[in-house]
PDB file of C-alpha atoms in Angstrom:
ATOM      1  CA  MET A  21      11.567   1.548  -6.023  1.00 55.00           C
ATOM      2  CA  LYS A  22      10.450  -2.152  -6.886  1.00 72.00           C
ATOM      3  CA  THR A  23      12.481  -4.907  -5.771  1.00 74.00           C
ATOM      4  CA  THR A  24      13.061  -6.407  -9.253  1.00 79.00           C
ATOM      5  CA  ASN A  25      14.577  -3.033 -10.114  1.00 83.00           C
ATOM      6  CA  PHE A  26      17.106  -2.925  -7.402  1.00 83.00           C
ATOM      7  CA  VAL A  27      18.191  -6.757  -7.820  1.00 80.00           C
ATOM      8  CA  LEU A  28      18.390  -5.988 -11.694  1.00 83.00           C
ATOM      9  CA  GLY A  29      20.630  -2.792 -10.928  1.00 85.00           C
ATOM     10  CA  LEU A  30      22.748  -4.551  -8.128  1.00 83.00           C
ATOM     11  CA  ILE A  31      23.209  -7.761 -10.696  1.00 85.00           C
ATOM     12  CA  THR A  32      24.371  -5.625 -13.487  1.00 88.00           C
ATOM     13  CA  GLY A  33      27.002  -3.444 -11.550  1.00 86.00           C
ATOM     14  CA  SER A  34      28.587  -6.698 -10.121  1.00 84.00           C
ATOM     15  CA  VAL A  35      28.571  -7.522 -13.606  1.00 84.00           C
ATOM     16  CA  THR A  36      30.205  -4.963 -15.237  1.00 86.00           C
ATOM     17  CA  ALA A  37      32.460  -4.233 -11.676  1.00 84.00           C
ATOM     18  CA  ALA A  38      33.686  -8.043 -12.695  1.00 77.00           C
ATOM     19  CA  VAL A  39      34.846  -7.529 -16.117  1.00 78.00           C
ATOM     20  CA  THR A  40      36.216  -4.270 -15.352  1.00 81.00           C
ATOM     21  CA  VAL A  41      38.267  -6.046 -12.988  1.00 75.00           C
ATOM     22  CA  LEU A  42      39.055  -8.514 -15.179  1.00 67.00           C
ATOM     23  CA  PHE A  43      40.154  -7.142 -18.289  1.00 72.00           C
ATOM     24  CA  SER A  44      42.245  -4.486 -16.688  1.00 75.00           C
ATOM     25  CA  THR A  45      44.627  -6.946 -14.759  1.00 70.00           C
ATOM     26  CA  PRO A  46      47.461  -8.130 -16.584  1.00 73.00           C
ATOM     27  CA  GLN A  47      46.609 -12.103 -16.652  1.00 67.00           C
ATOM     28  CA  SER A  48      47.098 -14.743 -19.181  1.00 70.00           C
ATOM     29  CA  GLY A  49      43.866 -16.103 -20.972  1.00 69.00           C
ATOM     30  CA  ARG A  50      43.998 -19.278 -18.406  1.00 77.00           C
ATOM     31  CA  GLU A  51      44.267 -16.849 -15.369  1.00 76.00           C
ATOM     32  CA  ILE A  52      41.499 -14.836 -16.467  1.00 70.00           C
ATOM     33  CA  ARG A  53      39.058 -17.388 -17.869  1.00 76.00           C
ATOM     34  CA  SER A  54      39.707 -19.172 -14.001  1.00 81.00           C
ATOM     35  CA  SER A  55      39.355 -15.906 -12.511  1.00 76.00           C
ATOM     36  CA  VAL A  56      35.915 -15.476 -14.574  1.00 76.00           C
ATOM     37  CA  LYS A  57      34.755 -19.039 -13.501  1.00 84.00           C
ATOM     38  CA  THR A  58      35.498 -17.973 -10.177  1.00 86.00           C
ATOM     39  CA  ALA A  59      34.056 -15.046  -9.858  1.00 82.00           C
ATOM     40  CA  SER A  60      31.143 -16.231 -11.907  1.00 83.00           C
ATOM     41  CA  THR A  61      30.424 -18.482  -8.862  1.00 88.00           C
ATOM     42  CA  ASP A  62      30.728 -16.406  -6.378  1.00 88.00           C
ATOM     43  CA  MET A  63      28.169 -13.967  -8.305  1.00 84.00           C
ATOM     44  CA  LEU A  64      25.603 -16.648  -8.264  1.00 88.00           C
ATOM     45  CA  HIS A  65      26.493 -17.596  -4.658  1.00 90.00           C
ATOM     46  CA  LYS A  66      25.791 -13.684  -3.793  1.00 88.00           C
ATOM     47  CA  LEU A  67      22.803 -13.707  -5.725  1.00 88.00           C
ATOM     48  CA  ASN A  68      21.145 -17.008  -4.403  1.00 90.00           C
ATOM     49  CA  ASP A  69      21.699 -15.447  -1.062  1.00 91.00           C
ATOM     50  CA  VAL A  70      20.038 -12.111  -1.802  1.00 89.00           C
ATOM     51  CA  LYS A  71      17.336 -13.895  -3.413  1.00 91.00           C
ATOM     52  CA  GLY A  72      17.015 -15.965  -0.058  1.00 91.00           C
ATOM     53  CA  LYS A  73      17.232 -12.746   1.969  1.00 92.00           C
ATOM     54  CA  LEU A  74      14.741 -11.073   0.059  1.00 91.00           C
ATOM     55  CA  SER A  75      12.285 -13.817  -0.228  1.00 91.00           C
ATOM     56  CA  GLU A  76      12.830 -14.090   4.282  1.00 92.00           C
ATOM     57  CA  LEU A  77      11.881 -10.469   4.356  1.00 92.00           C
ATOM     58  CA  THR A  78       8.498 -10.636   1.918  1.00 91.00           C
ATOM     59  CA  ASP A  79       7.579 -13.485   3.697  1.00 92.00           C
ATOM     60  CA  SER A  80       8.025 -11.339   7.244  1.00 92.00           C
ATOM     61  CA  ILE A  81       6.681  -8.140   5.803  1.00 91.00           C
ATOM     62  CA  THR A  82       3.439 -10.603   5.001  1.00 91.00           C
ATOM     63  CA  ASN A  83       3.760 -12.159   8.164  1.00 91.00           C
ATOM     64  CA  MET A  84       3.667  -8.788  10.064  1.00 90.00           C
ATOM     65  CA  SER A  85       0.896  -7.441   8.200  1.00 89.00           C
ATOM     66  CA  LYS A  86      -1.477 -10.540   8.907  1.00 89.00           C
ATOM     67  CA  GLU A  87      -0.425 -10.029  12.390  1.00 87.00           C
ATOM     68  CA  ALA A  88      -1.602  -6.134  12.546  1.00 86.00           C
ATOM     69  CA  LYS A  89      -4.726  -7.125  10.953  1.00 87.00           C
ATOM     70  CA  GLU A  90      -5.296  -9.408  13.934  1.00 86.00           C
ATOM     71  CA  ILE A  91      -3.883  -7.361  16.916  1.00 88.00           C
ATOM     72  CA  VAL A  92      -4.674  -3.702  15.767  1.00 86.00           C
ATOM     73  CA  PRO A  93      -8.830  -4.575  15.765  1.00 87.00           C
ATOM     74  CA  GLU A  94      -8.263  -6.599  19.480  1.00 87.00           C
ATOM     75  CA  ALA A  95      -5.828  -3.591  20.709  1.00 88.00           C
ATOM     76  CA  ILE A  96      -8.494  -1.014  19.750  1.00 89.00           C
ATOM     77  CA  SER A  97     -11.612  -2.824  21.431  1.00 90.00           C
ATOM     78  CA  ASP A  98      -9.130  -3.749  24.748  1.00 90.00           C
ATOM     79  CA  VAL A  99      -8.865  -0.337  24.836  1.00 91.00           C
ATOM     80  CA  LYS A 100     -12.998   1.260  23.710  1.00 92.00           C
ATOM     81  CA  GLY A 101     -13.861  -1.253  26.551  1.00 90.00           C
ATOM     82  CA  SER A 102     -10.959  -0.011  29.091  1.00 91.00           C
ATOM     83  CA  ILE A 103     -12.410   3.805  28.296  1.00 91.00           C
ATOM     84  CA  GLU A 104     -16.462   2.775  29.209  1.00 90.00           C
ATOM     85  CA  GLN A 105     -15.167   0.662  32.407  1.00 88.00           C
ATOM     86  CA  TRP A 106     -13.335   4.078  33.425  1.00 86.00           C
ATOM     87  CA  LYS A 107     -16.337   6.141  32.471  1.00 85.00           C
ATOM     88  CA  ILE A 108     -18.983   3.678  34.674  1.00 84.00           C
ATOM     89  CA  SER A 109     -16.261   3.333  37.492  1.00 82.00           C
ATOM     90  CA  THR A 110     -15.849   7.270  37.376  1.00 84.00           C
ATOM     91  CA  GLU A 111     -19.917   8.109  37.099  1.00 82.00           C
ATOM     92  CA  LYS A 112     -20.519   7.480  40.914  1.00 80.00           C
ATOM     93  CA  ASN A 113     -17.981   9.999  42.147  1.00 84.00           C
ATOM     94  CA  LYS A 114     -19.291  12.026  39.169  1.00 84.00           C
ATOM     95  CA  GLU A 115     -22.371  12.235  41.155  1.00 84.00           C
ATOM     96  CA  ARG A 116     -21.146  11.897  44.466  1.00 86.00           C
ATOM     97  CA  LEU A 117     -19.056  15.014  43.929  1.00 89.00           C
ATOM     98  CA  GLU A 118     -22.099  17.089  42.185  1.00 89.00           C
ATOM     99  CA  LYS A 119     -23.995  16.628  45.291  1.00 90.00           C
ATOM    100  CA  GLU A 120     -21.188  17.976  47.214  1.00 90.00           C
ATOM    101  CA  ILE A 121     -21.579  20.972  45.080  1.00 92.00           C
ATOM    102  CA  SER A 122     -24.508  21.610  45.232  1.00 92.00           C
ATOM    103  CA  ALA A 123     -25.084  21.326  48.831  1.00 92.00           C
ATOM    104  CA  ILE A 124     -21.499  23.601  48.828  1.00 92.00           C
ATOM    105  CA  GLN A 125     -23.824  26.086  46.706  1.00 93.00           C
ATOM    106  CA  ASN A 126     -26.792  25.942  48.857  1.00 91.00           C
ATOM    107  CA  SER A 127     -24.855  26.377  52.160  1.00 90.00           C
ATOM    108  CA  LEU A 128     -23.037  29.618  50.442  1.00 91.00           C
ATOM    109  CA  LEU A 129     -26.670  31.217  49.568  1.00 90.00           C
ATOM    110  CA  GLU A 130     -27.535  30.528  53.283  1.00 89.00           C
ATOM    111  CA  LEU A 131     -24.590  31.587  55.052  1.00 89.00           C
ATOM    112  CA  GLU A 132     -25.141  34.914  52.131  1.00 88.00           C
ATOM    113  CA  GLN A 133     -28.535  35.353  53.020  1.00 89.00           C
ATOM    114  CA  SER A 134     -28.020  35.447  56.825  1.00 87.00           C
ATOM    115  CA  ILE A 135     -25.167  37.742  56.589  1.00 87.00           C
ATOM    116  CA  ALA A 136     -27.440  39.873  54.215  1.00 84.00           C
ATOM    117  CA  ASN A 137     -29.970  39.995  57.159  1.00 84.00           C
ATOM    118  CA  GLN A 138     -27.208  40.456  59.883  1.00 85.00           C
ATOM    119  CA  GLN A 139     -26.613  43.852  58.292  1.00 80.00           C
ATOM    120  CA  LYS A 140     -29.903  44.899  58.371  1.00 68.00           C
TER     121      LYS A 140
END
């Protein structure tokens, strides 16, 4: 829903409600004119408040999108850098573990061979 449609609906509904209330109350002409002036003044103040708040909301959304365009790429870059550093720091441990596993496998093979030789 577009903002202009929302504001237009809000204004139309408010005016309709105000006119209905004014014409359905038992008042004199002078009282009705005074009520209409007061209602229209209140309506203008409320409409100006709504416009101001919509403007603030639009500005906030614009600023947020600008910040997101700056922050998100930086965050992605930082995460990629952290992952690369983690890979580099774990590479030494990976190589050491591979050597230890290989040594254990060789020891197991030698043990199996010595057991097989003893059983003969």
